[in-house]
PDB file of N, CA and C in Angstrom:
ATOM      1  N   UNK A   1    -118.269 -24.703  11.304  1.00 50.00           N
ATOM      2  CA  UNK A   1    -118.740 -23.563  10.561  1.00 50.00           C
ATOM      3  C   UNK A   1    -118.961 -22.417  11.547  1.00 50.00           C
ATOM      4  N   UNK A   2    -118.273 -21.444  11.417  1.00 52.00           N
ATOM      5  CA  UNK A   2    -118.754 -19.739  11.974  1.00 52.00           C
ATOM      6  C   UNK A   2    -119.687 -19.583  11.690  1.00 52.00           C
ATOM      7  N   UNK A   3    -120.468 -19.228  13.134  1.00 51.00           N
ATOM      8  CA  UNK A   3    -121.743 -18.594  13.213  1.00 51.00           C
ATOM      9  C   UNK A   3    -121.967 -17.210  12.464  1.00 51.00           C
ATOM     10  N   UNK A   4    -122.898 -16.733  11.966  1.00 51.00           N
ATOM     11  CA  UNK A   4    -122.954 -15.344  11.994  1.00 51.00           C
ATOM     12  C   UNK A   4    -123.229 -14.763  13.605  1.00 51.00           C
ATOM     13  N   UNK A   5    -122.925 -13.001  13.311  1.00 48.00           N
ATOM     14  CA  UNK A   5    -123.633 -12.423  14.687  1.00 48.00           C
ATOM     15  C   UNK A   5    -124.527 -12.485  14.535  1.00 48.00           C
ATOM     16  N   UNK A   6    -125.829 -12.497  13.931  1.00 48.00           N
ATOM     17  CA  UNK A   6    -126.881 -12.619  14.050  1.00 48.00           C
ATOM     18  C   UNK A   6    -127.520 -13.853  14.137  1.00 48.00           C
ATOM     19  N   UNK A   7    -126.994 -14.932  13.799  1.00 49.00           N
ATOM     20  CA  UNK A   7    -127.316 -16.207  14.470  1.00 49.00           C
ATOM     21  C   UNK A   7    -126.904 -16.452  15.677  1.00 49.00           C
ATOM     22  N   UNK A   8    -125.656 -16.052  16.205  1.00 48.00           N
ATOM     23  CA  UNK A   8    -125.417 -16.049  17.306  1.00 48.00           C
ATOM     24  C   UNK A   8    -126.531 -15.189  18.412  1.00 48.00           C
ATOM     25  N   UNK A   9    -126.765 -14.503  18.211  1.00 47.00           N
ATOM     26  CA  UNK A   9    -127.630 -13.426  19.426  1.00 47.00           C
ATOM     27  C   UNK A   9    -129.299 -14.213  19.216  1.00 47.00           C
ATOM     28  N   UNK A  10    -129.239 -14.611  17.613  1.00 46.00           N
ATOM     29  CA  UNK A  10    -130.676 -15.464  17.614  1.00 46.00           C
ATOM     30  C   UNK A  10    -130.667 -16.892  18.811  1.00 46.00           C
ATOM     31  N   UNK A  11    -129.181 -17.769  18.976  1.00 46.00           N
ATOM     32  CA  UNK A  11    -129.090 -18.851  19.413  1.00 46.00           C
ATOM     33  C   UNK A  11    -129.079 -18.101  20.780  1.00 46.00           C
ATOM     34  N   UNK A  12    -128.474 -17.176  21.620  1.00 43.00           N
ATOM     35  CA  UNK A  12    -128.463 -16.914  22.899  1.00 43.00           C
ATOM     36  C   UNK A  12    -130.513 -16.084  23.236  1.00 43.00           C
ATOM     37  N   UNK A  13    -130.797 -15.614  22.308  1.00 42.00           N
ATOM     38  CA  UNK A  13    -132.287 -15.294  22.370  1.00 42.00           C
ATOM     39  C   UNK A  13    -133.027 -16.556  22.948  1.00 42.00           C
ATOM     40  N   UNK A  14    -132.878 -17.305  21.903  1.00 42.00           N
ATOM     41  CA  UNK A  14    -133.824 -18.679  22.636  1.00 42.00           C
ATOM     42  C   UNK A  14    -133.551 -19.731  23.280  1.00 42.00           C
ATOM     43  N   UNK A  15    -131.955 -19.474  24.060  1.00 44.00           N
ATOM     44  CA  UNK A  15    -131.222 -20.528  25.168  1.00 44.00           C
ATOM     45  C   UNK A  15    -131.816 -19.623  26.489  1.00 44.00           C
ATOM     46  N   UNK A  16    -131.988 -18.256  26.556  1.00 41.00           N
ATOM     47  CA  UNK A  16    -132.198 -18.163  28.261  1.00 41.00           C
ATOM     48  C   UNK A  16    -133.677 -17.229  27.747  1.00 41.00           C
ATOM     49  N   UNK A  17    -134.507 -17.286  28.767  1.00 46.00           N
ATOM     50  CA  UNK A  17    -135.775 -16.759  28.788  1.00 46.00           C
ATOM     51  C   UNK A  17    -135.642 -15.018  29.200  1.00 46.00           C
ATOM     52  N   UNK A  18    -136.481 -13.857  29.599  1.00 50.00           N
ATOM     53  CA  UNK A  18    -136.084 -12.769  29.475  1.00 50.00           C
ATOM     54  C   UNK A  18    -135.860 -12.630  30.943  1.00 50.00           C
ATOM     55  N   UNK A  19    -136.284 -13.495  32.017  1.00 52.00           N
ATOM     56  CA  UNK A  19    -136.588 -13.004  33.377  1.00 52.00           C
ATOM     57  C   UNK A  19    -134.868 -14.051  33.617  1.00 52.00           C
ATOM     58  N   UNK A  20    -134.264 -14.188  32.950  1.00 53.00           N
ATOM     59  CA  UNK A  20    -132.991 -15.254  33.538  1.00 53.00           C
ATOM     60  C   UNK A  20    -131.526 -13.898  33.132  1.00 53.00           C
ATOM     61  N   UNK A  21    -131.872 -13.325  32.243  1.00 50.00           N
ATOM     62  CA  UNK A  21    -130.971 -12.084  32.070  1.00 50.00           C
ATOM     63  C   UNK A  21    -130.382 -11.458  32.589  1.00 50.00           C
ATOM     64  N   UNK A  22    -129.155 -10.899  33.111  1.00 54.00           N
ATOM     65  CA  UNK A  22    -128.416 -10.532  34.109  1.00 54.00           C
ATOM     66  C   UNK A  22    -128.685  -8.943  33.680  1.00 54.00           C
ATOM     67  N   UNK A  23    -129.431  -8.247  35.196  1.00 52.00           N
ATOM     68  CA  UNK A  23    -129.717  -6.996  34.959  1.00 52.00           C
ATOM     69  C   UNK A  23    -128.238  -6.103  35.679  1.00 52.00           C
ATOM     70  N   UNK A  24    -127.894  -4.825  34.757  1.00 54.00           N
ATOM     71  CA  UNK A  24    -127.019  -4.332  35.454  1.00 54.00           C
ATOM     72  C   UNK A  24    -127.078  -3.785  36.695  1.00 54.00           C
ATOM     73  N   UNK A  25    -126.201  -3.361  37.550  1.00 61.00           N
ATOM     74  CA  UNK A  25    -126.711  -2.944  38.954  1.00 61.00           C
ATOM     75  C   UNK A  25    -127.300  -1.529  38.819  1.00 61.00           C
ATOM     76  N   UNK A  26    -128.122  -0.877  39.729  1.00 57.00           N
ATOM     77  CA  UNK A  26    -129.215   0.146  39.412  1.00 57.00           C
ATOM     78  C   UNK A  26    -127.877   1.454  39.898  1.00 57.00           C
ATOM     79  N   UNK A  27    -128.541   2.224  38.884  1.00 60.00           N
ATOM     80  CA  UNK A  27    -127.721   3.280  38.804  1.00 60.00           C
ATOM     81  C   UNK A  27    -128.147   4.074  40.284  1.00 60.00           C
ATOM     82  N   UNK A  28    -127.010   4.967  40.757  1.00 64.00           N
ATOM     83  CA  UNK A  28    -127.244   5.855  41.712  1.00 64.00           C
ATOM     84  C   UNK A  28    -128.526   6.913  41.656  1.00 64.00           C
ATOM     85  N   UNK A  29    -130.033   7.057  41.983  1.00 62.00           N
ATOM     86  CA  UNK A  29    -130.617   7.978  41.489  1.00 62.00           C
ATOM     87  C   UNK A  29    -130.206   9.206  41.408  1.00 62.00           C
ATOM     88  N   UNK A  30    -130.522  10.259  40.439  1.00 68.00           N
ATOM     89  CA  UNK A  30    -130.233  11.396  41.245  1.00 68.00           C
ATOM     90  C   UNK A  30    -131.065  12.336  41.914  1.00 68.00           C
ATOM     91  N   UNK A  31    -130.517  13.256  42.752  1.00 64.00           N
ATOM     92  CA  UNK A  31    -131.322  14.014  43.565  1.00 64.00           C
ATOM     93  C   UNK A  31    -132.480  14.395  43.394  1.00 64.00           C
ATOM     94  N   UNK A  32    -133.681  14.249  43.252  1.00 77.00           N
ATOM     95  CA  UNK A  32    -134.727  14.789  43.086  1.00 77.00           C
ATOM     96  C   UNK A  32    -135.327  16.090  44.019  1.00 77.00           C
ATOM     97  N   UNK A  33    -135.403  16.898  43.529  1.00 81.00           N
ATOM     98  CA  UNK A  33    -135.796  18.130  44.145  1.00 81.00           C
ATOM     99  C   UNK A  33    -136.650  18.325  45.448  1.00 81.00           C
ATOM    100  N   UNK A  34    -137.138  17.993  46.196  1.00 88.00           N
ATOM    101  CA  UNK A  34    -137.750  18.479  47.305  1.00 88.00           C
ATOM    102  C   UNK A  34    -138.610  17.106  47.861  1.00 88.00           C
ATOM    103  N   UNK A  35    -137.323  16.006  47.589  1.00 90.00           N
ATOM    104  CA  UNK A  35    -138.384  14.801  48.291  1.00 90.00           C
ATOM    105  C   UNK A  35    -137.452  14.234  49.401  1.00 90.00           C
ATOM    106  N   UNK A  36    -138.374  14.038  50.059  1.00 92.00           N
ATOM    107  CA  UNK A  36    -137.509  13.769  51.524  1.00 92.00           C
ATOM    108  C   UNK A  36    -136.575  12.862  51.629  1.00 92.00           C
ATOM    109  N   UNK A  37    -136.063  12.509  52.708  1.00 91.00           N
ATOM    110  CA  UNK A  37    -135.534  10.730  53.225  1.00 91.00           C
ATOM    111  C   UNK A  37    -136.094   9.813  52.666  1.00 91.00           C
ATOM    112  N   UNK A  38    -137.455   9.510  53.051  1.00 91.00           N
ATOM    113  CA  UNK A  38    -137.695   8.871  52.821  1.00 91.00           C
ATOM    114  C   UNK A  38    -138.371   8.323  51.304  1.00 91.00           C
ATOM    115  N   UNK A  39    -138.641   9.497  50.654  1.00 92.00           N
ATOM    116  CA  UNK A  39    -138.806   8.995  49.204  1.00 92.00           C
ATOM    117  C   UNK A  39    -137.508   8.475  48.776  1.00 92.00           C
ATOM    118  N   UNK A  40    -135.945   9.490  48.962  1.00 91.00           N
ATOM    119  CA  UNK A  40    -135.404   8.872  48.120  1.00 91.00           C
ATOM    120  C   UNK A  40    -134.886   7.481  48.961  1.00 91.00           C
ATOM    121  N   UNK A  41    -135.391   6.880  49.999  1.00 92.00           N
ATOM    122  CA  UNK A  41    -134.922   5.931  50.420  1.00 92.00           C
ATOM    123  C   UNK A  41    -136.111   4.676  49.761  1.00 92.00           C
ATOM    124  N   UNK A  42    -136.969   4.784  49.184  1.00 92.00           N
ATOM    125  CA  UNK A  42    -138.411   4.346  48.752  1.00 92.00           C
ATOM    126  C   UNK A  42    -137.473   4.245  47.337  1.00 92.00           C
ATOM    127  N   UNK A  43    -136.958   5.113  46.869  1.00 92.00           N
ATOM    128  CA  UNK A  43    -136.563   5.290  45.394  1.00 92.00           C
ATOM    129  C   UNK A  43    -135.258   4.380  44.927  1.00 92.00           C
ATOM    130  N   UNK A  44    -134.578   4.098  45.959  1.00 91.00           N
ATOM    131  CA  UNK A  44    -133.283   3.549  46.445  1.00 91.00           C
ATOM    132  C   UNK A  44    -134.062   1.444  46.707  1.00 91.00           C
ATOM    133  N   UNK A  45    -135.195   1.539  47.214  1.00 92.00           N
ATOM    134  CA  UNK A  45    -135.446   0.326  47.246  1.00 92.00           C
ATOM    135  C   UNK A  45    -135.948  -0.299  46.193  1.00 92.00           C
ATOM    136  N   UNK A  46    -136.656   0.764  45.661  1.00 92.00           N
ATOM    137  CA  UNK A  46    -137.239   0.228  44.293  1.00 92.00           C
ATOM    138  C   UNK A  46    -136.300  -0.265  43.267  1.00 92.00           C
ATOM    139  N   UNK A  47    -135.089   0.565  42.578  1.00 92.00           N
ATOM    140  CA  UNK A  47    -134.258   0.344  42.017  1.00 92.00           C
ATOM    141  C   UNK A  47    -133.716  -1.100  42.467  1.00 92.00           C
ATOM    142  N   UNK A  48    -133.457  -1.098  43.849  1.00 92.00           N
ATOM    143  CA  UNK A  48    -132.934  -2.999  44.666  1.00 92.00           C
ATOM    144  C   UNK A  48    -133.910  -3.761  43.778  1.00 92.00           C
ATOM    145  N   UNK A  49    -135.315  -3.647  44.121  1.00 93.00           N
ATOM    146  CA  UNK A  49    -135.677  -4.791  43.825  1.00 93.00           C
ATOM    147  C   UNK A  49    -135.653  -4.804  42.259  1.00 93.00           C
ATOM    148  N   UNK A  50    -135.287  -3.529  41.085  1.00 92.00           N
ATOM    149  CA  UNK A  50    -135.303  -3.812  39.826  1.00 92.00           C
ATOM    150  C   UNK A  50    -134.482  -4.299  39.342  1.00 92.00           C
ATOM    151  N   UNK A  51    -133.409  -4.386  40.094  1.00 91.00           N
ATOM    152  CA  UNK A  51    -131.863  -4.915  39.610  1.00 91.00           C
ATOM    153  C   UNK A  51    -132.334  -6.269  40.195  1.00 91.00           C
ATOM    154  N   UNK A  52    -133.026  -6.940  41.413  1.00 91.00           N
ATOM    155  CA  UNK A  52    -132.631  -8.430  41.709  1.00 91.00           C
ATOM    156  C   UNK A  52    -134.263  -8.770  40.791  1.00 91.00           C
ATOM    157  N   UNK A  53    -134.351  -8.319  40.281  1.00 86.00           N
ATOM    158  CA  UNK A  53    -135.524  -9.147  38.578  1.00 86.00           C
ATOM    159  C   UNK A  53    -136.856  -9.373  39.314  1.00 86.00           C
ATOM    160  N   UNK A  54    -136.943  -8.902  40.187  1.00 82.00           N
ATOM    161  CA  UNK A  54    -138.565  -8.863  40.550  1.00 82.00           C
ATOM    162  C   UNK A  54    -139.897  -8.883  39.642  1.00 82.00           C
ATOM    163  N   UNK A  55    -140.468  -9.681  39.917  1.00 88.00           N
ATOM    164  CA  UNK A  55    -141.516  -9.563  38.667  1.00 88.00           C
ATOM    165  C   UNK A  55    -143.027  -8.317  39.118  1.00 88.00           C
ATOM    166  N   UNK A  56    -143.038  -8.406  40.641  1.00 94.00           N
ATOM    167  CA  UNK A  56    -144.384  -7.757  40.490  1.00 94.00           C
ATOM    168  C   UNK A  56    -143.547  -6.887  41.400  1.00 94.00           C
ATOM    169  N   UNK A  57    -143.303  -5.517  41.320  1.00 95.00           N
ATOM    170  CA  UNK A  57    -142.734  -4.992  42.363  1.00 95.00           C
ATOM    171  C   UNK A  57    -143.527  -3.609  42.869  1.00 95.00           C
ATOM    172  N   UNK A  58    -144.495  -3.296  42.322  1.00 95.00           N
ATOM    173  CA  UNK A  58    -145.822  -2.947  42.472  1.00 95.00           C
ATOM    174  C   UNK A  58    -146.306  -3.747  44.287  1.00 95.00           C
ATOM    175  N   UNK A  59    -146.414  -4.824  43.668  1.00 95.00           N
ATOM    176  CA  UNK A  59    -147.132  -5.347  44.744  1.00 95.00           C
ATOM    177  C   UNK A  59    -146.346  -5.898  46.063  1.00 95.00           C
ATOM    178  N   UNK A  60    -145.234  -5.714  45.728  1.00 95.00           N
ATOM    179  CA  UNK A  60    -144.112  -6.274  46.689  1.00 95.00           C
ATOM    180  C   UNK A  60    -143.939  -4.526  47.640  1.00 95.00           C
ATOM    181  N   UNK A  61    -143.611  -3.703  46.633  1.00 96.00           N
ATOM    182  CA  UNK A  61    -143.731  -2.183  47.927  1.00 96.00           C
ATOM    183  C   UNK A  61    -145.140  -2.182  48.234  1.00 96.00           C
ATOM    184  N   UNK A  62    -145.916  -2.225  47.943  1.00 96.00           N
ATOM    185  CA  UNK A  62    -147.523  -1.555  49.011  1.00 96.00           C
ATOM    186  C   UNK A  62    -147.762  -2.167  49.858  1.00 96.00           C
ATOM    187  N   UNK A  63    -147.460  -4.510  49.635  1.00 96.00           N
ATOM    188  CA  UNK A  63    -147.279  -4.339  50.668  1.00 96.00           C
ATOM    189  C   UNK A  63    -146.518  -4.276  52.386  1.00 96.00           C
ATOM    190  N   UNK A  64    -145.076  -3.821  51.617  1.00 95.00           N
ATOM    191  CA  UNK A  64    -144.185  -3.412  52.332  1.00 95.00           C
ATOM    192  C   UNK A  64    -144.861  -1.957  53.447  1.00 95.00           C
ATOM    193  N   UNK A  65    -145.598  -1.144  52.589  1.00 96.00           N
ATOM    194  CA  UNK A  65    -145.730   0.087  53.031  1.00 96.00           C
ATOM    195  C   UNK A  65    -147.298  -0.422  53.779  1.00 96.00           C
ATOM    196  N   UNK A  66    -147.813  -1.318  53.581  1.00 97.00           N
ATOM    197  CA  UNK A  66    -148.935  -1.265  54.106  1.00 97.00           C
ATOM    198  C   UNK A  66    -148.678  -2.176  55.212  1.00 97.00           C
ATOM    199  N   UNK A  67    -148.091  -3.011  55.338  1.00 97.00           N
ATOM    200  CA  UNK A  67    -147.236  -3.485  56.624  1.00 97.00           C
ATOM    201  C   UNK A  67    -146.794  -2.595  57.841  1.00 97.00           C
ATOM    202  N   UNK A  68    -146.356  -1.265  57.384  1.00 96.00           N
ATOM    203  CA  UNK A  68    -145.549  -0.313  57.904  1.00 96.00           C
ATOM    204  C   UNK A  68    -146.782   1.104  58.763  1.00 96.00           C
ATOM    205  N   UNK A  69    -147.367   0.657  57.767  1.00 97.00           N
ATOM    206  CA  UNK A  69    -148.716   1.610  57.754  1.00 97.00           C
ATOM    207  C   UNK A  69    -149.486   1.108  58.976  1.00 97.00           C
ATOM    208  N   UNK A  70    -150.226  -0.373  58.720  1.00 97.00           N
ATOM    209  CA  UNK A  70    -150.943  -1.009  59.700  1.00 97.00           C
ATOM    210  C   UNK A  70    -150.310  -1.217  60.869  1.00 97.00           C
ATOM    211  N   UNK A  71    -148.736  -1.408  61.302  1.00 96.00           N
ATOM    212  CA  UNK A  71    -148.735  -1.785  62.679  1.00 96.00           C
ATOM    213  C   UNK A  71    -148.591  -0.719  63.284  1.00 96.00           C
ATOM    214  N   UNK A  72    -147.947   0.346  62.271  1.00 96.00           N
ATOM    215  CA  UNK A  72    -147.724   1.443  62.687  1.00 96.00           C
ATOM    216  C   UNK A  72    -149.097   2.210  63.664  1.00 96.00           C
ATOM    217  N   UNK A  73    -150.124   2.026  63.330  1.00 97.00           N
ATOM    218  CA  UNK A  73    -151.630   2.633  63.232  1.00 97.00           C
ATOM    219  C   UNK A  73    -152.073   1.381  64.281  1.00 97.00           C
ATOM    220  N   UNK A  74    -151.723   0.785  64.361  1.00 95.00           N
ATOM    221  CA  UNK A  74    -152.374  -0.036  65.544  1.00 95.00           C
ATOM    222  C   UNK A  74    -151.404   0.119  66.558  1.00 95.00           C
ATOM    223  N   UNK A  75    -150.545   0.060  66.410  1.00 94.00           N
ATOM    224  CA  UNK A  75    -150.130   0.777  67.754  1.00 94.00           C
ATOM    225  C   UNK A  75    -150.160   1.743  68.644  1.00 94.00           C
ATOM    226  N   UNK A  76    -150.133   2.880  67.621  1.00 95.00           N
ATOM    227  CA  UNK A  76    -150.827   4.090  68.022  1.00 95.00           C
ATOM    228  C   UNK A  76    -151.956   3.990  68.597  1.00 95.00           C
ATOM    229  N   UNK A  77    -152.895   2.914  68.296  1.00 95.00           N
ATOM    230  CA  UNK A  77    -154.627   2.859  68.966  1.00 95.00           C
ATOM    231  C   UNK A  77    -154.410   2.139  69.933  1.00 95.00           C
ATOM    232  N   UNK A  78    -153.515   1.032  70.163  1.00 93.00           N
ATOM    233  CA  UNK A  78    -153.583   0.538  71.059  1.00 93.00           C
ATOM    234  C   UNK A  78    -154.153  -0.806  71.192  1.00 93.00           C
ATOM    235  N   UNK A  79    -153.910  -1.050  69.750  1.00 93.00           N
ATOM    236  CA  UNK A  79    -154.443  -2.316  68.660  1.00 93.00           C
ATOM    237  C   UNK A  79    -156.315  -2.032  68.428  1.00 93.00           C
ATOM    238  N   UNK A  80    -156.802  -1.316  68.581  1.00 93.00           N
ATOM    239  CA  UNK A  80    -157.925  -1.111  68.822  1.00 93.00           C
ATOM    240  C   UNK A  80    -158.739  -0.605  67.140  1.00 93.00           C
ATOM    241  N   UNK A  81    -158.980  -2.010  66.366  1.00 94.00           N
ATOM    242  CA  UNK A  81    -159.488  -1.849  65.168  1.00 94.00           C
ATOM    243  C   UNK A  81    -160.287  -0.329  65.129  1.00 94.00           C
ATOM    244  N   UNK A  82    -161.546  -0.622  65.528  1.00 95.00           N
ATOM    245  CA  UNK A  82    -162.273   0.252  64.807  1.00 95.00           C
ATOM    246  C   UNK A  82    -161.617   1.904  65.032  1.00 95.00           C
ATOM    247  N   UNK A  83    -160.825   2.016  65.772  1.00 97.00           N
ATOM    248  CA  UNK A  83    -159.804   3.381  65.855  1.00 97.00           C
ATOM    249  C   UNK A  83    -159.025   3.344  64.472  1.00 97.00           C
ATOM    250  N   UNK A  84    -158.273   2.419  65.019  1.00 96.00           N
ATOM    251  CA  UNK A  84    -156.951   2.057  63.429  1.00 96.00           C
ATOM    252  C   UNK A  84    -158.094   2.178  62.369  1.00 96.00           C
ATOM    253  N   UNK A  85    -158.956   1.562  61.901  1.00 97.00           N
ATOM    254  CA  UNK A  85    -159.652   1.606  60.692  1.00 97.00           C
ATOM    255  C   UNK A  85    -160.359   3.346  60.457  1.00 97.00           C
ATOM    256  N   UNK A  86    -160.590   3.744  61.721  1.00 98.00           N
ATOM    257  CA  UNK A  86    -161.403   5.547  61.473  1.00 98.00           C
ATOM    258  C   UNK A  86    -159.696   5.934  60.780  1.00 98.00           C
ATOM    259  N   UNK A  87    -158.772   5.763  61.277  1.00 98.00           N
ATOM    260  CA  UNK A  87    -157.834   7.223  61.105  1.00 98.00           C
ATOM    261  C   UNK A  87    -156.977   6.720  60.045  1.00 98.00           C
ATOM    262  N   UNK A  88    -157.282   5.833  59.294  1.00 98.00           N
ATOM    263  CA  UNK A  88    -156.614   4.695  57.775  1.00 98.00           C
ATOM    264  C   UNK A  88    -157.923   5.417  57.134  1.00 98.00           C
ATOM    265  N   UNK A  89    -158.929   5.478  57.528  1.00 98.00           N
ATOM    266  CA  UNK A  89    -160.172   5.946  56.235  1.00 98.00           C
ATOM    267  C   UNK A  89    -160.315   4.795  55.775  1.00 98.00           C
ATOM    268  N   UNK A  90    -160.437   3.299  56.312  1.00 98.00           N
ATOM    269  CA  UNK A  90    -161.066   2.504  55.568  1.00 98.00           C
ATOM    270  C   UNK A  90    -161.835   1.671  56.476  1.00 98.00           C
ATOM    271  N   UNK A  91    -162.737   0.735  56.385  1.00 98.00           N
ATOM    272  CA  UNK A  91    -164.042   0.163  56.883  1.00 98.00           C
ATOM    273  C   UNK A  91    -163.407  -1.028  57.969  1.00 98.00           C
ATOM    274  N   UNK A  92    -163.624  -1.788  58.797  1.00 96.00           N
ATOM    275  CA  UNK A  92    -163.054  -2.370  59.582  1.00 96.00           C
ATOM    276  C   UNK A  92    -163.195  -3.777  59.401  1.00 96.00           C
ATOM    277  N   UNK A  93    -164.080  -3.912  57.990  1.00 97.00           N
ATOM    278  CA  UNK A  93    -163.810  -5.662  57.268  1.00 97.00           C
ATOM    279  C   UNK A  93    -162.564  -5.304  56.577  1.00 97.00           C
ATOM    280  N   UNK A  94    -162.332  -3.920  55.802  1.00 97.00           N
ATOM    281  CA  UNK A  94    -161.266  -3.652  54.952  1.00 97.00           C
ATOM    282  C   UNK A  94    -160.124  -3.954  56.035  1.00 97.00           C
ATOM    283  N   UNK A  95    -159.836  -3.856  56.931  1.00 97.00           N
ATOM    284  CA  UNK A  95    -158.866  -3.290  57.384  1.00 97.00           C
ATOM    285  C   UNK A  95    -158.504  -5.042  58.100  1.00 97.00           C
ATOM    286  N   UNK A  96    -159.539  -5.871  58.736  1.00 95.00           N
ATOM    287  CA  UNK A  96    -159.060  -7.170  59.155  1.00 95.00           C
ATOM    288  C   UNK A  96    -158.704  -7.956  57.721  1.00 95.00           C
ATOM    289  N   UNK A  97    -159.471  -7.446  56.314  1.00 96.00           N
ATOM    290  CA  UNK A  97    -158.577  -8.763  55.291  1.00 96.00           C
ATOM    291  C   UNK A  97    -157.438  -8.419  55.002  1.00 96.00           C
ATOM    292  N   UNK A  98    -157.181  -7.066  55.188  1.00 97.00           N
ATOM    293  CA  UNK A  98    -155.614  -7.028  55.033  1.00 97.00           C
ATOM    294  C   UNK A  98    -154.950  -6.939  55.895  1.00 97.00           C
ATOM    295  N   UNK A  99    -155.288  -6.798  57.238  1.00 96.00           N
ATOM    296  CA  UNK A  99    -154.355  -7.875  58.386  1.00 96.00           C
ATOM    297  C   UNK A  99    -153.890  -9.377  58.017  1.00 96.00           C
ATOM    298  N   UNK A 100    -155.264  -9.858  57.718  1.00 95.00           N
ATOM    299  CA  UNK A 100    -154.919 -10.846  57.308  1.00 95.00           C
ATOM    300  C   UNK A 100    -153.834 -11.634  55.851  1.00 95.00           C
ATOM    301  N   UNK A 101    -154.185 -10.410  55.127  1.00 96.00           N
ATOM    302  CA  UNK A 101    -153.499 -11.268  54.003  1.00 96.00           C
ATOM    303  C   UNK A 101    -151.747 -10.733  54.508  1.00 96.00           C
ATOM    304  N   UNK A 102    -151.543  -9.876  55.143  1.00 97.00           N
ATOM    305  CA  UNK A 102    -150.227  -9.576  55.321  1.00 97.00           C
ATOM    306  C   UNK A 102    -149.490 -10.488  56.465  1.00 97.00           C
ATOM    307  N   UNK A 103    -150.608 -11.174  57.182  1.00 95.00           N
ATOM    308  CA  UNK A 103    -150.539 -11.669  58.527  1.00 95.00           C
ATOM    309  C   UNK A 103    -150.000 -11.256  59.357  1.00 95.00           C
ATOM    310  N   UNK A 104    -150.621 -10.068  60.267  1.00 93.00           N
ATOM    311  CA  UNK A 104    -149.959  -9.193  60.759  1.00 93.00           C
ATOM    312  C   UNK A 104    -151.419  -9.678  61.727  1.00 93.00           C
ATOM    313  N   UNK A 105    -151.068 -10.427  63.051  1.00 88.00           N
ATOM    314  CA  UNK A 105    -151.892  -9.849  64.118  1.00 88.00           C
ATOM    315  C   UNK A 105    -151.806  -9.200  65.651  1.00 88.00           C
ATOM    316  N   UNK A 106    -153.682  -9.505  65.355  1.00 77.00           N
ATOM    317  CA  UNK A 106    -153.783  -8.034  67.177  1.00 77.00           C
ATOM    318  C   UNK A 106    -153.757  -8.295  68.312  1.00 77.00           C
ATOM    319  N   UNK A 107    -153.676  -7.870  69.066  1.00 65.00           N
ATOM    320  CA  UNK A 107    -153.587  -8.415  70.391  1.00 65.00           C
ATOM    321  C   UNK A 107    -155.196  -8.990  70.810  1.00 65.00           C
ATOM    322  N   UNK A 108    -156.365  -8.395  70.003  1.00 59.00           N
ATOM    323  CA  UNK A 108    -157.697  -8.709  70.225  1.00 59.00           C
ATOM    324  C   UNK A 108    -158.276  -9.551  69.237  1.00 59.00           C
ATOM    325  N   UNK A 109    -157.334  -9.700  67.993  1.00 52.00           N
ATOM    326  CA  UNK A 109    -158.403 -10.340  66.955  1.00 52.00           C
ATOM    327  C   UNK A 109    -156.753 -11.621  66.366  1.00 52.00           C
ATOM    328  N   UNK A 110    -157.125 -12.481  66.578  1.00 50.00           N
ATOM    329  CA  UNK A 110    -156.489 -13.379  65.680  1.00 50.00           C
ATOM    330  C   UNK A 110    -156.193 -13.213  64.093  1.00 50.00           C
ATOM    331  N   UNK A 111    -155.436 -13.633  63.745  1.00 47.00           N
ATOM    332  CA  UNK A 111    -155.208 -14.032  62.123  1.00 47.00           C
ATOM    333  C   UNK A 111    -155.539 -14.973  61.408  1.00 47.00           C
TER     334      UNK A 111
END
């Protein structure tokens, strides 16, 4: 017996789940007016991870950027927390739990 189309798209609905779906590849952005390299290179990654089905991708760039941020800033100090933590603007328990959760360590403080 022939399916209908609408039984058909009902039977492929509840054979694959929504995160198993083949996303198309991310379109080229276009130019956005007055944002640098590096946004549209930020804008260019984001799209990557929307096409390979990322579920939290929120939390996958910050902490990409906060990776980038922290070694960046400790190097500059010279790994020297309570410096890195004055010129981040955040407190220097803030600044070792998210060393830690990124596991990124100092030359003075373990992970």
């Amino acid at each position: 017996m022939k399916r209908s189309s609408m039984d058909q798209r009902e039977h492929t609905r509840s054979a694959t789940e929504p995160h198993d779906v083949a996303l198309p590849q991310a379109p080229t952005p276009p130019a956005s007016p007055g944002w640098t390299d590096w946004q549209r290179g930020l804008q260019r990654e984001i799209l990557t991870l929307i096409t390979q089905n990322h579920s939290s991708i929120r939390e996958e760039i910050c902490d990409r950027v906060d990776e980038v941020l922290l070694r960046t800033t400790l190097e500059a100090t010279g790994g020297n927390i309570s410096q890195a933590s004055h010129r981040l603007g955040i407190s220097r328990p803030t600044l070792r739990s998210r060393l830690r959760q990124l596991k990124i360590a100092t030359p003075h403080w373990p992970t």
